[in-house]
Every structure is written in C-alpha cells, then in structure tokens.
C-alpha cells in the first residue's frame, strides 16, 4: 500500500468520525423532542391539576369562609355536587378543654349546605371526621362514607378501623361509633374513603408510621360481600359528667375487605425529611385528602402555618398517580393555600392560616377545601379549578 493510499484512508476515517460525532448531538436532540412530544399533557383533568399551581382569581372562590357547626375545630372532609348547589362537610367537635360536660371531642358533624341552607347530623365515637365521601344513591338518598370505629387516643378519637356507609338525615344522631354498611380493613387504621360511583370504584386509604396505602376495589363487589362478625378493642366515653372512660371489645357486622380482590394497592412511602426535597417528594408533609376517578388517584398533602406569618406560608401539594401507583403528574403546589396575601386581601384570614383538608374531582373540574382561622375561630373555604 502506497503512502498516498494510507493518507486517503486516514482522511476517510476522520471524515466518518466527524460525521458520526456531529450526528450524535442532533440525534439526541431529536429523540428528546420526540419524547417531549409523546409526554405532552392533553388530558383535561391533568391540565386542570397543572393550573392549580398558578395564581388564584377571586372568581374561583365558591366560599370565602363559611362558619359550620363549631368555630373551635377545623373542617376535615368535603364533597360537592356536580351542579355546585350542594356541599357536604365533616367536622370534629370541640375539645372543650377536655372537661366532662363541656367537651364535644367524641362528636363528628356532617353538614349539608344546600342553596345557602345549612342542615347537620351528629355522629358520636366515629373518629376525627377525615376524608368524607358522598354517594347519591339510586333510592334518591345521599349516602355518607366516613372513617368509623375510632378509639380514644391522647384525649381525642382517631385510629379508625372501618369505613361506614349511611344515609344523611338532617338533625339525625348516631351514637354507636359506626352505622349502616361497614368495611373492615383487617386491623389497619386511619381509614379514609373515596368513592366514584360512575367508575364503580371504592377506595380506602390506611396509614401506618407516616406511610399511606391506597387500596382500590370494585364498589359493586365490595358492597356484595357478606357481613362477618368483627371484634374491635375500643376505648371510649368519659365526656359526660360522672361518666367513666371504658375499654370494651365491640362486636360489629362488617364486610372484611381482606377477602376482597383489590383492583390495585400501592403504598406512598414517607420520605427522609433530612434528605428529601419538600417541594418534590410525595408525602413529605401530612396526608390530608384524596380522590379517585376511573384513571387516577389524586393525593393531597399539606401543612398550615399555625396562624403566624413567622412560620411562613401555609402549604398544600397535589400528586397524581395512576391506579397502579405510577406517578402521572409529579408533585406540585396548590397555590390558593400558599397565597397568604390574597387570602388577607379578600378578608379570608389575616395570618395566612390555611389547612387543606378536602378535594373533589368532577370531570375536569377540581374543587379543594381548606379551613382558615381568625379571631372568631375556624371557617371553611372552597376553591374551584377548571
């Protein structure tokens, strides 16, 4: 091989190397664009979630702080009808300094606010009134789904072991700690329901050591389960004057969800607070509310500022999962809770206290509920996103 031949081969090799090297960044950029195009969000529900991180307008506030049953406790659950005429709220009773005869800590209230008219019913020994879900039954009645069979712990009722389904009755009272149909989660605690009748889904969240487990079932299958005798150790009573606290083994009729075939079950772990990014890691703050539809699980967490600007802004975030537990939309802000200046300018709360506690998804509309606090006590705010 001549020297000229060797030079020619070297030139060809270098040219090929240059072409390949030049094409690599272009190819990578093209692949990146194609990936971004594939991942472009088009679902109206997800687009609404994305809007929740933007500035909130005054017109989005359906209520700007309504008083409910008591001014001494924050609202803990919420639902709304598709026509927005009816709202339901769940609220625990006053601590009343834990004095017998004064305290109402054993009570929960279901409040229905319809066309400006307010009606309520009282539940005793249920729990902390978290995560209210509402089902409009075929018989025309409105059925409440709420955590039940709570037990007394550190002066309050929590650690719910079941979820109860029962009809709303204005001025009604339930004194047993549970009612109607009951759904038992095998001893798991802090049971919080979500119901989507159109999609035939019953969801029950349970919590343990900060971890949140989402359990999804076919609603019709769950309701068809036979009742079984379930025994629950329960601490209760002591709120009335002269009444002693009691520890009993309560036997109830309930549907054992450990025998039901779940659509899906996944756990949202509690991140390491020393290393995790509070704005990105799901479940960094306290789990506060959730909802489910035919495709997604909407997970809400947050933390109020204890009513002092010294603690900064109140916080609320939403993460969207599919039913298999995969993140569809990463964690993002619910801006209406963060915006302490807007809340003050609208006369809602003077110190930025905003305690997120409810979410309801109806088609591509998303409603959030949070409690605010001023010198007169707690009030409830509902904000609409679409």
PDB file of N, CA, C and O in Angstrom, residues 154-198:
ATOM      1  N   UNK A 154     -54.931   9.797  73.225  1.00  0.00           N
ATOM      2  CA  UNK A 154     -54.412  11.111  73.611  1.00  0.00           C
ATOM      3  C   UNK A 154     -55.523  12.161  73.690  1.00  0.00           C
ATOM      4  O   UNK A 154     -55.373  13.287  73.207  1.00  0.00           O
ATOM      5  N   UNK A 155     -56.650  11.772  74.274  1.00  0.00           N
ATOM      6  CA  UNK A 155     -57.726  12.723  74.520  1.00  0.00           C
ATOM      7  C   UNK A 155     -58.658  12.995  73.363  1.00  0.00           C
ATOM      8  O   UNK A 155     -59.579  13.812  73.479  1.00  0.00           O
ATOM      9  N   UNK A 156     -58.434  12.327  72.221  1.00  0.00           N
ATOM     10  CA  UNK A 156     -59.313  12.531  71.056  1.00  0.00           C
ATOM     11  C   UNK A 156     -59.614  11.176  70.430  1.00  0.00           C
ATOM     12  O   UNK A 156     -59.019  10.157  70.782  1.00  0.00           O
ATOM     13  N   UNK A 157     -60.552  11.157  69.479  1.00  0.00           N
ATOM     14  CA  UNK A 157     -60.935   9.919  68.811  1.00  0.00           C
ATOM     15  C   UNK A 157     -60.277   9.869  67.434  1.00  0.00           C
ATOM     16  O   UNK A 157     -60.421  10.787  66.620  1.00  0.00           O
ATOM     17  N   UNK A 158     -59.528   8.795  67.186  1.00  0.00           N
ATOM     18  CA  UNK A 158     -58.843   8.625  65.912  1.00  0.00           C
ATOM     19  C   UNK A 158     -58.620   7.134  65.689  1.00  0.00           C
ATOM     20  O   UNK A 158     -59.353   6.303  66.212  1.00  0.00           O
ATOM     21  N   UNK A 159     -57.619   6.793  64.895  1.00  0.00           N
ATOM     22  CA  UNK A 159     -57.286   5.389  64.627  1.00  0.00           C
ATOM     23  C   UNK A 159     -58.493   4.582  64.152  1.00  0.00           C
ATOM     24  O   UNK A 159     -58.752   3.460  64.616  1.00  0.00           O
ATOM     25  N   UNK A 160     -59.256   5.153  63.239  1.00  0.00           N
ATOM     26  CA  UNK A 160     -60.436   4.473  62.710  1.00  0.00           C
ATOM     27  C   UNK A 160     -60.049   3.131  62.088  1.00  0.00           C
ATOM     28  O   UNK A 160     -59.071   3.030  61.351  1.00  0.00           O
ATOM     29  N   UNK A 161     -60.840   2.090  62.371  1.00  0.00           N
ATOM     30  CA  UNK A 161     -60.558   0.754  61.863  1.00  0.00           C
ATOM     31  C   UNK A 161     -61.496   0.318  60.746  1.00  0.00           C
ATOM     32  O   UNK A 161     -61.285  -0.713  60.123  1.00  0.00           O
ATOM     33  N   UNK A 162     -62.551   1.072  60.528  1.00  0.00           N
ATOM     34  CA  UNK A 162     -63.516   0.736  59.478  1.00  0.00           C
ATOM     35  C   UNK A 162     -63.942   2.007  58.746  1.00  0.00           C
ATOM     36  O   UNK A 162     -63.652   3.129  59.163  1.00  0.00           O
ATOM     37  N   UNK A 163     -64.654   1.792  57.648  1.00  0.00           N
ATOM     38  CA  UNK A 163     -65.366   2.860  56.945  1.00  0.00           C
ATOM     39  C   UNK A 163     -66.841   2.513  56.974  1.00  0.00           C
ATOM     40  O   UNK A 163     -67.213   1.348  56.758  1.00  0.00           O
ATOM     41  N   UNK A 164     -67.693   3.491  57.271  1.00  0.00           N
ATOM     42  CA  UNK A 164     -69.141   3.262  57.311  1.00  0.00           C
ATOM     43  C   UNK A 164     -69.846   4.008  56.187  1.00  0.00           C
ATOM     44  O   UNK A 164     -69.449   5.116  55.817  1.00  0.00           O
ATOM     45  N   UNK A 165     -70.884   3.368  55.653  1.00  0.00           N
ATOM     46  CA  UNK A 165     -71.767   3.984  54.644  1.00  0.00           C
ATOM     47  C   UNK A 165     -73.152   4.087  55.251  1.00  0.00           C
ATOM     48  O   UNK A 165     -73.749   3.073  55.624  1.00  0.00           O
ATOM     49  N   UNK A 166     -73.708   5.301  55.321  1.00  0.00           N
ATOM     50  CA  UNK A 166     -75.009   5.503  55.963  1.00  0.00           C
ATOM     51  C   UNK A 166     -75.680   6.730  55.345  1.00  0.00           C
ATOM     52  O   UNK A 166     -75.013   7.636  54.841  1.00  0.00           O
ATOM     53  N   UNK A 167     -77.018   6.780  55.355  1.00  0.00           N
ATOM     54  CA  UNK A 167     -77.716   7.914  54.735  1.00  0.00           C
ATOM     55  C   UNK A 167     -77.645   9.165  55.598  1.00  0.00           C
ATOM     56  O   UNK A 167     -77.651   9.096  56.831  1.00  0.00           O
ATOM     57  N   UNK A 168     -77.581  10.315  54.925  1.00  0.00           N
ATOM     58  CA  UNK A 168     -77.640  11.582  55.645  1.00  0.00           C
ATOM     59  C   UNK A 168     -79.069  11.813  56.127  1.00  0.00           C
ATOM     60  O   UNK A 168     -80.023  11.651  55.367  1.00  0.00           O
ATOM     61  N   UNK A 169     -79.206  12.190  57.390  1.00  0.00           N
ATOM     62  CA  UNK A 169     -80.514  12.525  57.965  1.00  0.00           C
ATOM     63  C   UNK A 169     -80.373  13.842  58.719  1.00  0.00           C
ATOM     64  O   UNK A 169     -79.657  13.907  59.725  1.00  0.00           O
ATOM     65  N   UNK A 170     -81.043  14.873  58.211  1.00  0.00           N
ATOM     66  CA  UNK A 170     -80.977  16.171  58.880  1.00  0.00           C
ATOM     67  C   UNK A 170     -81.435  16.039  60.329  1.00  0.00           C
ATOM     68  O   UNK A 170     -82.468  15.421  60.613  1.00  0.00           O
ATOM     69  N   UNK A 171     -80.622  16.578  61.243  1.00  0.00           N
ATOM     70  CA  UNK A 171     -80.877  16.536  62.697  1.00  0.00           C
ATOM     71  C   UNK A 171     -80.765  15.127  63.284  1.00  0.00           C
ATOM     72  O   UNK A 171     -81.130  14.913  64.444  1.00  0.00           O
ATOM     73  N   UNK A 172     -80.284  14.186  62.495  1.00  0.00           N
ATOM     74  CA  UNK A 172     -80.151  12.821  62.989  1.00  0.00           C
ATOM     75  C   UNK A 172     -78.961  12.662  63.926  1.00  0.00           C
ATOM     76  O   UNK A 172     -78.036  13.487  63.943  1.00  0.00           O
ATOM     77  N   UNK A 173     -78.976  11.582  64.705  1.00  0.00           N
ATOM     78  CA  UNK A 173     -77.885  11.271  65.620  1.00  0.00           C
ATOM     79  C   UNK A 173     -77.552   9.780  65.521  1.00  0.00           C
ATOM     80  O   UNK A 173     -78.442   8.942  65.424  1.00  0.00           O
ATOM     81  N   UNK A 174     -76.266   9.462  65.558  1.00  0.00           N
ATOM     82  CA  UNK A 174     -75.792   8.079  65.601  1.00  0.00           C
ATOM     83  C   UNK A 174     -74.827   7.991  66.771  1.00  0.00           C
ATOM     84  O   UNK A 174     -73.843   8.739  66.840  1.00  0.00           O
ATOM     85  N   UNK A 175     -75.081   7.082  67.689  1.00  0.00           N
ATOM     86  CA  UNK A 175     -74.333   7.057  68.952  1.00  0.00           C
ATOM     87  C   UNK A 175     -73.449   5.829  69.145  1.00  0.00           C
ATOM     88  O   UNK A 175     -72.902   5.627  70.226  1.00  0.00           O
ATOM     89  N   UNK A 176     -73.282   5.006  68.104  1.00  0.00           N
ATOM     90  CA  UNK A 176     -72.603   3.726  68.274  1.00  0.00           C
ATOM     91  C   UNK A 176     -71.163   3.687  67.778  1.00  0.00           C
ATOM     92  O   UNK A 176     -70.488   2.670  67.896  1.00  0.00           O
ATOM     93  N   UNK A 177     -70.707   4.769  67.140  1.00  0.00           N
ATOM     94  CA  UNK A 177     -69.348   4.760  66.602  1.00  0.00           C
ATOM     95  C   UNK A 177     -69.247   4.196  65.200  1.00  0.00           C
ATOM     96  O   UNK A 177     -68.170   4.188  64.601  1.00  0.00           O
ATOM     97  N   UNK A 178     -70.359   3.741  64.661  1.00  0.00           N
ATOM     98  CA  UNK A 178     -70.425   3.199  63.302  1.00  0.00           C
ATOM     99  C   UNK A 178     -71.896   3.122  62.921  1.00  0.00           C
ATOM    100  O   UNK A 178     -72.788   3.269  63.770  1.00  0.00           O
ATOM    101  N   UNK A 179     -72.177   2.877  61.623  1.00  0.00           N
ATOM    102  CA  UNK A 179     -73.578   2.814  61.186  1.00  0.00           C
ATOM    103  C   UNK A 179     -73.661   2.197  59.800  1.00  0.00           C
ATOM    104  O   UNK A 179     -72.678   2.194  59.039  1.00  0.00           O
ATOM    105  N   UNK A 180     -74.858   1.686  59.452  1.00  0.00           N
ATOM    106  CA  UNK A 180     -75.121   1.217  58.096  1.00  0.00           C
ATOM    107  C   UNK A 180     -74.218   0.076  57.674  1.00  0.00           C
ATOM    108  O   UNK A 180     -73.989  -0.879  58.409  1.00  0.00           O
ATOM    109  N   UNK A 181     -73.667   0.177  56.465  1.00  0.00           N
ATOM    110  CA  UNK A 181     -72.711  -0.809  55.966  1.00  0.00           C
ATOM    111  C   UNK A 181     -71.323  -0.445  56.488  1.00  0.00           C
ATOM    112  O   UNK A 181     -70.943   0.728  56.494  1.00  0.00           O
ATOM    113  N   UNK A 182     -70.570  -1.454  56.889  1.00  0.00           N
ATOM    114  CA  UNK A 182     -69.244  -1.210  57.445  1.00  0.00           C
ATOM    115  C   UNK A 182     -68.207  -2.058  56.724  1.00  0.00           C
ATOM    116  O   UNK A 182     -68.466  -3.217  56.378  1.00  0.00           O
ATOM    117  N   UNK A 183     -67.042  -1.458  56.498  1.00  0.00           N
ATOM    118  CA  UNK A 183     -65.975  -2.080  55.715  1.00  0.00           C
ATOM    119  C   UNK A 183     -64.715  -2.124  56.573  1.00  0.00           C
ATOM    120  O   UNK A 183     -64.173  -1.078  56.959  1.00  0.00           O
ATOM    121  N   UNK A 184     -64.256  -3.355  56.858  1.00  0.00           N
ATOM    122  CA  UNK A 184     -63.154  -3.579  57.790  1.00  0.00           C
ATOM    123  C   UNK A 184     -61.866  -3.850  57.014  1.00  0.00           C
ATOM    124  O   UNK A 184     -61.839  -4.644  56.076  1.00  0.00           O
ATOM    125  N   UNK A 185     -60.791  -3.177  57.415  1.00  0.00           N
ATOM    126  CA  UNK A 185     -59.529  -3.262  56.686  1.00  0.00           C
ATOM    127  C   UNK A 185     -58.502  -4.173  57.368  1.00  0.00           C
ATOM    128  O   UNK A 185     -57.290  -3.954  57.271  1.00  0.00           O
ATOM    129  N   UNK A 186     -58.974  -5.183  58.076  1.00  0.00           N
ATOM    130  CA  UNK A 186     -58.081  -6.186  58.632  1.00  0.00           C
ATOM    131  C   UNK A 186     -57.201  -5.704  59.766  1.00  0.00           C
ATOM    132  O   UNK A 186     -56.121  -6.248  59.995  1.00  0.00           O
ATOM    133  N   UNK A 187     -57.667  -4.684  60.477  1.00  0.00           N
ATOM    134  CA  UNK A 187     -56.893  -4.169  61.592  1.00  0.00           C
ATOM    135  C   UNK A 187     -56.061  -2.949  61.254  1.00  0.00           C
ATOM    136  O   UNK A 187     -55.488  -2.312  62.150  1.00  0.00           O
ATOM    137  N   UNK A 188     -55.974  -2.604  59.959  1.00  0.00           N
ATOM    138  CA  UNK A 188     -55.274  -1.373  59.580  1.00  0.00           C
ATOM    139  C   UNK A 188     -56.070  -0.174  60.095  1.00  0.00           C
ATOM    140  O   UNK A 188     -57.293  -0.242  60.261  1.00  0.00           O
ATOM    141  N   UNK A 189     -55.362   0.932  60.324  1.00  0.00           N
ATOM    142  CA  UNK A 189     -56.001   2.078  60.985  1.00  0.00           C
ATOM    143  C   UNK A 189     -55.959   3.338  60.125  1.00  0.00           C
ATOM    144  O   UNK A 189     -55.347   3.377  59.083  1.00  0.00           O
ATOM    145  N   UNK A 190     -56.643   4.354  60.639  1.00  0.00           N
ATOM    146  CA  UNK A 190     -56.754   5.658  59.959  1.00  0.00           C
ATOM    147  C   UNK A 190     -57.363   5.472  58.572  1.00  0.00           C
ATOM    148  O   UNK A 190     -56.802   5.890  57.557  1.00  0.00           O
ATOM    149  N   UNK A 191     -58.524   4.828  58.527  1.00  0.00           N
ATOM    150  CA  UNK A 191     -59.201   4.506  57.270  1.00  0.00           C
ATOM    151  C   UNK A 191     -59.904   5.735  56.701  1.00  0.00           C
ATOM    152  O   UNK A 191     -60.717   6.362  57.379  1.00  0.00           O
ATOM    153  N   UNK A 192     -59.601   6.054  55.447  1.00  0.00           N
ATOM    154  CA  UNK A 192     -60.176   7.234  54.776  1.00  0.00           C
ATOM    155  C   UNK A 192     -60.738   6.823  53.418  1.00  0.00           C
ATOM    156  O   UNK A 192     -59.981   6.341  52.566  1.00  0.00           O
ATOM    157  N   UNK A 193     -62.045   7.012  53.178  1.00  0.00           N
ATOM    158  CA  UNK A 193     -62.648   6.546  51.933  1.00  0.00           C
ATOM    159  C   UNK A 193     -62.648   7.580  50.808  1.00  0.00           C
ATOM    160  O   UNK A 193     -62.560   8.794  51.034  1.00  0.00           O
ATOM    161  N   UNK A 194     -62.764   7.067  49.591  1.00  0.00           N
ATOM    162  CA  UNK A 194     -63.092   7.858  48.396  1.00  0.00           C
ATOM    163  C   UNK A 194     -63.972   6.969  47.535  1.00  0.00           C
ATOM    164  O   UNK A 194     -63.716   5.762  47.429  1.00  0.00           O
ATOM    165  N   UNK A 195     -64.991   7.538  46.927  1.00  0.00           N
ATOM    166  CA  UNK A 195     -65.956   6.745  46.162  1.00  0.00           C
ATOM    167  C   UNK A 195     -66.209   7.410  44.808  1.00  0.00           C
ATOM    168  O   UNK A 195     -66.388   8.631  44.725  1.00  0.00           O
ATOM    169  N   UNK A 196     -66.205   6.592  43.751  1.00  0.00           N
ATOM    170  CA  UNK A 196     -66.583   7.073  42.426  1.00  0.00           C
ATOM    171  C   UNK A 196     -67.580   6.074  41.858  1.00  0.00           C
ATOM    172  O   UNK A 196     -67.199   4.997  41.394  1.00  0.00           O
ATOM    173  N   UNK A 197     -68.862   6.420  41.951  1.00  0.00           N
ATOM    174  CA  UNK A 197     -69.938   5.500  41.558  1.00  0.00           C
ATOM    175  C   UNK A 197     -69.892   5.227  40.063  1.00  0.00           C
ATOM    176  O   UNK A 197     -70.054   4.085  39.617  1.00  0.00           O
ATOM    177  N   UNK A 198     -69.676   6.267  39.250  1.00  0.00           N
ATOM    178  CA  UNK A 198     -69.670   6.104  37.792  1.00  0.00           C
ATOM    179  C   UNK A 198     -68.601   5.116  37.341  1.00  0.00           C
ATOM    180  O   UNK A 198     -68.800   4.355  36.396  1.00  0.00           O
TER     181      UNK A 198
END
